[in-house]
Amino acid sequence: MGAGHDHGGGEIRYEKPLWIALGLTFAFLVAEVIGALVTNSLALLSDAAHMGTDVLALGISLFAVWMSKRPADAKRTYGYARMEAIGAMINGGLLFVVAGYILWEAVGRFQQPPEVASTGMLVVASLGLVVNLISMRLLKAGAGESLNVKGAYLEVWADMLGSVGVITGALAIKFTGWTIVDPIVAVLIGLWVLPRTWSLMRQSGNILMQGVPDGLDLEAVRKALTEFPGVVAVHDLHAWALGSKEAVVTVHVVGDDAKTTGEQLRRELSAMLEERFGIEHATLQVEAVPCGDHGIHN
């Protein structure tokens, strides 16, 4: 018997900031692509490419927000909360593709560094930095609560660092004439993004594979259940997540009928799981005797 919670995605509070960030990012993307072509800067093109994935990422995030707000139905009884993880996984894949392309393109430029218009490169990158900082401010709050928004925030964060790198590279080229700085900056941006992208995809994959949510110690949950007054044994304990925060737990509990009723024990255990572990979605089956051979954990 469950704890009586709604398993739907619920209202996402960060839709408006996503829309504003999308509008700003798309407007600047057009300007940055033109600037990259005019200045012949790979570092600036790298930043523009990341800005392009930002547009896609923010669009995917908004679509995931829209889908996750849809209520549960007869075919999807948990609703569409997992669209958050799917959106984050797609965003991670986009980042991998873009970073790989920039690293490949940089190899050729190391061999024959082309001329770069450093002044134009500096102006465009500076404007990009302003846009990135505004977007980061808009998305920061949601990044701590939603994996989907975190994916968009990571995209913008990577662009912010990219803009700083391009500005640094433009200044170095302007005052030293070393155009090889341009591909070096592009490579550094790519190498910075890849491990963070992997972390995002790992988190998303863990949710989609129904892994134990990050931050939840399943053995601690098992111990708390086993040591609870009135509990004789625990088995078939499973934990997974619908999205970033919606941890779900199912468990069979063997109770001591002499000490408590099954319904009373279930309510007390549900309250304990929510209070100690923040688990709001718990389905507990209370048994007088173990339901078959499941490898009981005392």
Short mmCIF file of C-alpha atoms in Angstrom, two decimals:
data_model
loop_
_atom_site.label_atom_id
_atom_site.label_comp_id
_atom_site.label_asym_id
_atom_site.label_seq_id
_atom_site.Cartn_x
_atom_site.Cartn_y
_atom_site.Cartn_z
CA MET A 1 0.00 0.00 0.00
CA GLY A 2 1.45 3.38 -0.97
CA ALA A 3 1.84 6.55 0.95
CA GLY A 4 -0.84 8.29 -1.07
CA HIS A 5 1.27 10.79 -3.01
CA ASP A 6 0.76 12.09 -6.51
CA HIS A 7 3.51 10.69 -8.72
CA GLY A 8 3.01 13.17 -11.53
CA GLY A 9 5.64 15.63 -12.64
CA GLY A 10 3.90 18.59 -10.99
CA GLU A 11 4.42 22.25 -11.79
CA ILE A 12 7.94 23.31 -12.71
CA ARG A 13 8.74 26.75 -11.36
CA TYR A 14 11.56 27.57 -13.74
CA GLU A 15 9.77 27.81 -17.08
CA LYS A 16 9.85 31.62 -17.36
CA PRO A 17 13.63 31.91 -16.72
CA LEU A 18 14.19 29.25 -19.37
CA TRP A 19 12.17 31.26 -21.91
CA ILE A 20 14.08 34.47 -21.16
CA ALA A 21 17.44 32.68 -21.37
CA LEU A 22 16.40 31.09 -24.67
CA GLY A 23 15.48 34.46 -26.19
CA LEU A 24 18.75 36.09 -25.13
CA THR A 25 20.86 33.16 -26.26
CA PHE A 26 19.24 32.83 -29.68
CA ALA A 27 19.56 36.55 -30.38
CA PHE A 28 23.26 36.52 -29.56
CA LEU A 29 23.90 33.25 -31.43
CA VAL A 30 23.14 34.96 -34.72
CA ALA A 31 25.54 37.81 -33.92
CA GLU A 32 28.29 35.45 -32.74
CA VAL A 33 28.18 33.22 -35.83
CA ILE A 34 28.53 36.29 -38.04
CA GLY A 35 31.38 37.56 -35.84
CA ALA A 36 33.19 34.20 -35.99
CA LEU A 37 33.03 34.14 -39.80
CA VAL A 38 34.15 37.75 -40.13
CA THR A 39 37.08 37.42 -37.68
CA ASN A 40 38.07 33.89 -38.78
CA SER A 41 38.35 32.83 -35.13
CA LEU A 42 38.02 29.13 -34.24
CA ALA A 43 37.81 30.02 -30.55
CA LEU A 44 34.90 32.34 -31.31
CA LEU A 45 33.33 29.69 -33.54
CA SER A 46 33.77 27.22 -30.69
CA ASP A 47 31.92 29.60 -28.40
CA ALA A 48 29.24 30.09 -31.07
CA ALA A 49 28.86 26.33 -31.44
CA HIS A 50 28.34 26.02 -27.70
CA MET A 51 25.87 28.90 -27.91
CA GLY A 52 24.03 26.94 -30.60
CA THR A 53 23.82 23.90 -28.35
CA ASP A 54 22.57 26.27 -25.63
CA VAL A 55 19.65 27.18 -27.86
CA LEU A 56 18.90 23.50 -28.44
CA ALA A 57 19.45 22.68 -24.78
CA LEU A 58 17.11 25.40 -23.59
CA GLY A 59 14.53 24.36 -26.16
CA ILE A 60 14.80 20.72 -25.05
CA SER A 61 14.55 21.80 -21.42
CA LEU A 62 11.40 23.78 -22.11
CA PHE A 63 9.88 20.84 -23.96
CA ALA A 64 10.78 18.56 -21.05
CA VAL A 65 9.20 21.05 -18.62
CA TRP A 66 6.03 21.10 -20.70
CA MET A 67 5.88 17.33 -20.92
CA SER A 68 6.67 16.77 -17.24
CA LYS A 69 3.69 18.92 -16.25
CA ARG A 70 1.29 16.58 -18.02
CA PRO A 71 -0.73 14.49 -15.57
CA ALA A 72 -0.47 10.74 -15.19
CA ASP A 73 -2.76 8.69 -17.40
CA ALA A 74 -3.77 5.07 -17.90
CA LYS A 75 -0.62 4.26 -19.90
CA ARG A 76 1.89 6.36 -17.94
CA THR A 77 0.83 6.01 -14.33
CA TYR A 78 3.86 7.94 -13.06
CA GLY A 79 3.28 10.78 -15.49
CA TYR A 80 6.08 12.28 -17.58
CA ALA A 81 8.59 13.19 -14.86
CA ARG A 82 11.34 11.22 -16.61
CA MET A 83 11.29 13.66 -19.52
CA GLU A 84 13.63 15.68 -17.32
CA ALA A 85 16.30 12.98 -17.45
CA ILE A 86 15.74 12.37 -21.17
CA GLY A 87 16.20 16.10 -21.87
CA ALA A 88 19.40 16.17 -19.83
CA MET A 89 20.73 13.10 -21.66
CA ILE A 90 20.09 14.70 -25.06
CA ASN A 91 21.80 17.91 -23.94
CA GLY A 92 24.82 15.93 -22.78
CA GLY A 93 25.04 14.19 -26.14
CA LEU A 94 24.96 17.53 -27.95
CA LEU A 95 27.82 18.82 -25.83
CA PHE A 96 29.90 15.74 -26.60
CA VAL A 97 29.39 16.18 -30.35
CA VAL A 98 30.27 19.88 -30.31
CA ALA A 99 33.33 19.42 -28.10
CA GLY A 100 34.57 16.60 -30.32
CA TYR A 101 34.18 18.70 -33.47
CA ILE A 102 36.04 21.66 -31.97
CA LEU A 103 38.93 19.43 -30.82
CA TRP A 104 39.17 17.88 -34.30
CA GLU A 105 39.12 21.28 -36.01
CA ALA A 106 41.77 22.61 -33.64
CA VAL A 107 44.28 19.94 -34.77
CA GLY A 108 44.44 21.47 -38.25
CA ARG A 109 44.84 24.97 -36.89
CA PHE A 110 47.79 23.94 -34.73
CA GLN A 111 49.59 22.94 -37.93
CA GLN A 112 48.69 26.11 -39.85
CA PRO A 113 47.41 28.91 -37.57
CA PRO A 114 45.35 31.34 -39.71
CA GLU A 115 45.04 35.09 -39.32
CA VAL A 116 42.52 36.16 -36.67
CA ALA A 117 40.83 39.56 -36.29
CA SER A 118 41.46 39.94 -32.59
CA THR A 119 39.54 43.21 -32.08
CA GLY A 120 36.28 41.87 -33.50
CA MET A 121 36.86 38.62 -31.66
CA LEU A 122 37.22 40.59 -28.39
CA VAL A 123 34.06 42.65 -28.91
CA VAL A 124 31.84 39.70 -29.79
CA ALA A 125 33.17 37.55 -26.96
CA SER A 126 32.61 40.36 -24.44
CA LEU A 127 28.98 40.69 -25.49
CA GLY A 128 28.64 36.92 -25.26
CA LEU A 129 29.97 36.98 -21.71
CA VAL A 130 27.26 39.45 -20.70
CA VAL A 131 24.54 37.24 -22.20
CA ASN A 132 25.99 34.15 -20.49
CA LEU A 133 26.10 35.85 -17.08
CA ILE A 134 22.47 36.96 -17.38
CA SER A 135 21.35 33.47 -18.41
CA MET A 136 23.34 31.85 -15.59
CA ARG A 137 21.67 34.16 -13.10
CA LEU A 138 18.26 33.16 -14.44
CA LEU A 139 18.95 29.42 -14.29
CA LYS A 140 21.02 29.16 -11.12
CA ALA A 141 18.14 28.51 -8.70
CA GLY A 142 16.59 25.79 -10.85
CA ALA A 143 19.91 24.02 -11.44
CA GLY A 144 20.00 22.90 -7.81
CA GLU A 145 16.56 21.27 -8.00
CA SER A 146 16.10 19.99 -11.54
CA LEU A 147 18.48 17.80 -13.55
CA ASN A 148 16.89 19.16 -16.69
CA VAL A 149 17.57 22.80 -15.72
CA LYS A 150 21.02 21.74 -14.52
CA GLY A 151 21.78 20.52 -18.05
CA ALA A 152 20.82 23.89 -19.50
CA TYR A 153 22.74 25.68 -16.75
CA LEU A 154 25.85 23.59 -17.49
CA GLU A 155 25.59 24.52 -21.16
CA VAL A 156 25.46 28.22 -20.29
CA TRP A 157 28.26 27.83 -17.71
CA ALA A 158 30.45 26.23 -20.39
CA ASP A 159 29.69 29.15 -22.70
CA MET A 160 30.55 31.64 -19.98
CA LEU A 161 33.93 30.00 -19.51
CA GLY A 162 34.31 29.88 -23.28
CA SER A 163 33.64 33.60 -23.54
CA VAL A 164 36.28 34.29 -20.87
CA GLY A 165 38.71 32.07 -22.77
CA VAL A 166 37.99 33.82 -26.07
CA ILE A 167 38.46 37.24 -24.48
CA THR A 168 41.79 36.11 -23.01
CA GLY A 169 42.83 34.69 -26.37
CA ALA A 170 41.82 37.84 -28.23
CA LEU A 171 43.88 40.00 -25.89
CA ALA A 172 46.88 37.66 -26.23
CA ILE A 173 46.66 37.73 -30.04
CA LYS A 174 46.17 41.50 -30.10
CA PHE A 175 49.28 42.24 -28.04
CA THR A 176 51.59 39.38 -29.11
CA GLY A 177 50.38 38.35 -32.57
CA TRP A 178 50.45 34.66 -31.55
CA THR A 179 47.46 33.32 -33.49
CA ILE A 180 48.14 29.80 -32.21
CA VAL A 181 46.50 31.00 -28.98
CA ASP A 182 43.15 30.73 -30.80
CA PRO A 183 43.10 26.89 -31.18
CA ILE A 184 44.70 26.49 -27.74
CA VAL A 185 41.74 28.32 -26.17
CA ALA A 186 39.31 26.20 -28.21
CA VAL A 187 40.95 22.97 -26.97
CA LEU A 188 40.89 24.15 -23.35
CA ILE A 189 37.18 24.91 -23.63
CA GLY A 190 36.50 21.45 -25.04
CA LEU A 191 38.55 19.69 -22.37
CA TRP A 192 36.79 21.63 -19.62
CA VAL A 193 33.32 20.74 -20.93
CA LEU A 194 33.79 16.99 -21.53
CA PRO A 195 34.11 15.72 -17.91
CA ARG A 196 31.17 17.83 -16.77
CA THR A 197 29.13 16.55 -19.68
CA TRP A 198 29.98 12.99 -18.70
CA SER A 199 28.82 13.68 -15.14
CA LEU A 200 25.48 15.02 -16.42
CA MET A 201 24.96 12.00 -18.69
CA ARG A 202 25.91 9.62 -15.88
CA GLN A 203 23.28 11.15 -13.61
CA SER A 204 20.67 11.02 -16.36
CA GLY A 205 21.56 7.44 -17.22
CA ASN A 206 21.28 6.41 -13.58
CA ILE A 207 17.72 7.75 -13.46
CA LEU A 208 16.73 6.09 -16.74
CA MET A 209 18.23 2.77 -15.58
CA GLN A 210 16.29 3.05 -12.30
CA GLY A 211 19.46 3.27 -10.23
CA VAL A 212 19.53 4.34 -6.59
CA PRO A 213 19.19 8.16 -6.53
CA ASP A 214 22.35 10.16 -5.86
CA GLY A 215 22.60 11.08 -2.20
CA LEU A 216 20.40 8.21 -0.98
CA ASP A 217 22.20 5.54 1.07
CA LEU A 218 20.14 2.40 0.46
CA GLU A 219 21.91 0.45 3.22
CA ALA A 220 21.10 3.22 5.69
CA VAL A 221 17.46 2.99 4.63
CA ARG A 222 17.54 -0.78 5.08
CA LYS A 223 19.08 -0.44 8.53
CA ALA A 224 16.53 2.17 9.61
CA LEU A 225 13.68 -0.06 8.50
CA THR A 226 15.12 -3.19 10.08
CA GLU A 227 15.77 -1.51 13.44
CA PHE A 228 12.34 0.14 13.59
CA PRO A 229 10.17 -1.10 16.50
CA GLY A 230 7.73 -3.76 15.35
CA VAL A 231 9.77 -4.80 12.28
CA VAL A 232 10.99 -8.41 12.22
CA ALA A 233 12.65 -8.42 8.77
CA VAL A 234 12.95 -6.48 5.51
CA HIS A 235 13.23 -7.76 1.94
CA ASP A 236 12.63 -6.70 -1.68
CA LEU A 237 13.92 -3.19 -0.98
CA HIS A 238 14.21 -1.10 -4.15
CA ALA A 239 14.87 2.60 -4.74
CA TRP A 240 14.88 4.66 -7.91
CA ALA A 241 14.00 8.17 -9.04
CA LEU A 242 11.36 9.62 -11.33
CA GLY A 243 13.40 12.79 -11.86
CA SER A 244 16.01 14.80 -10.01
CA LYS A 245 14.32 14.76 -6.62
CA GLU A 246 11.43 12.31 -6.74
CA ALA A 247 12.93 9.30 -4.95
CA VAL A 248 10.67 6.24 -4.94
CA VAL A 249 11.04 3.29 -2.57
CA THR A 250 9.23 -0.05 -2.48
CA VAL A 251 9.81 -2.62 0.25
CA HIS A 252 8.30 -5.67 1.91
CA VAL A 253 8.32 -5.53 5.70
CA VAL A 254 7.65 -8.45 8.02
CA GLY A 255 5.90 -7.06 11.09
CA ASP A 256 5.35 -8.34 14.60
CA ASP A 257 1.56 -8.56 14.97
CA ALA A 258 1.93 -8.78 18.72
CA LYS A 259 3.34 -5.25 18.85
CA THR A 260 1.46 -3.31 16.18
CA THR A 261 -1.11 -3.55 13.40
CA GLY A 262 0.02 -3.68 9.79
CA GLU A 263 -1.61 -0.35 8.88
CA GLN A 264 -0.17 1.43 11.90
CA LEU A 265 3.30 0.09 11.14
CA ARG A 266 3.04 1.16 7.51
CA ARG A 267 2.08 4.71 8.46
CA GLU A 268 4.88 4.99 11.01
CA LEU A 269 7.48 3.66 8.56
CA SER A 270 6.29 6.03 5.81
CA ALA A 271 6.59 8.97 8.19
CA MET A 272 10.08 7.86 9.25
CA LEU A 273 11.28 7.52 5.64
CA GLU A 274 10.04 11.00 4.78
CA GLU A 275 11.48 12.61 7.89
CA ARG A 276 14.93 10.95 7.85
CA PHE A 277 15.56 10.45 4.12
CA GLY A 278 13.18 12.86 2.38
CA ILE A 279 11.37 9.95 0.67
CA GLU A 280 7.81 11.05 -0.08
CA HIS A 281 6.92 8.21 -2.44
CA ALA A 282 7.12 4.97 -0.45
CA THR A 283 5.15 1.80 -1.12
CA LEU A 284 5.35 -0.62 1.81
CA GLN A 285 3.89 -4.11 1.91
CA VAL A 286 3.52 -5.26 5.52
CA GLU A 287 3.46 -9.03 6.00
CA ALA A 288 2.82 -11.29 8.97
CA VAL A 289 5.15 -13.90 7.42
CA PRO A 290 7.70 -13.57 4.57
CA CYS A 291 6.09 -13.95 1.11
CA GLY A 292 8.31 -16.77 -0.14
CA ASP A 293 12.07 -17.16 -0.24
CA HIS A 294 13.45 -13.67 -0.95
CA GLY A 295 16.65 -13.73 1.02
CA ILE A 296 15.38 -12.04 4.15
CA HIS A 297 17.60 -9.31 5.63
CA ASN A 298 17.32 -9.11 9.42
#
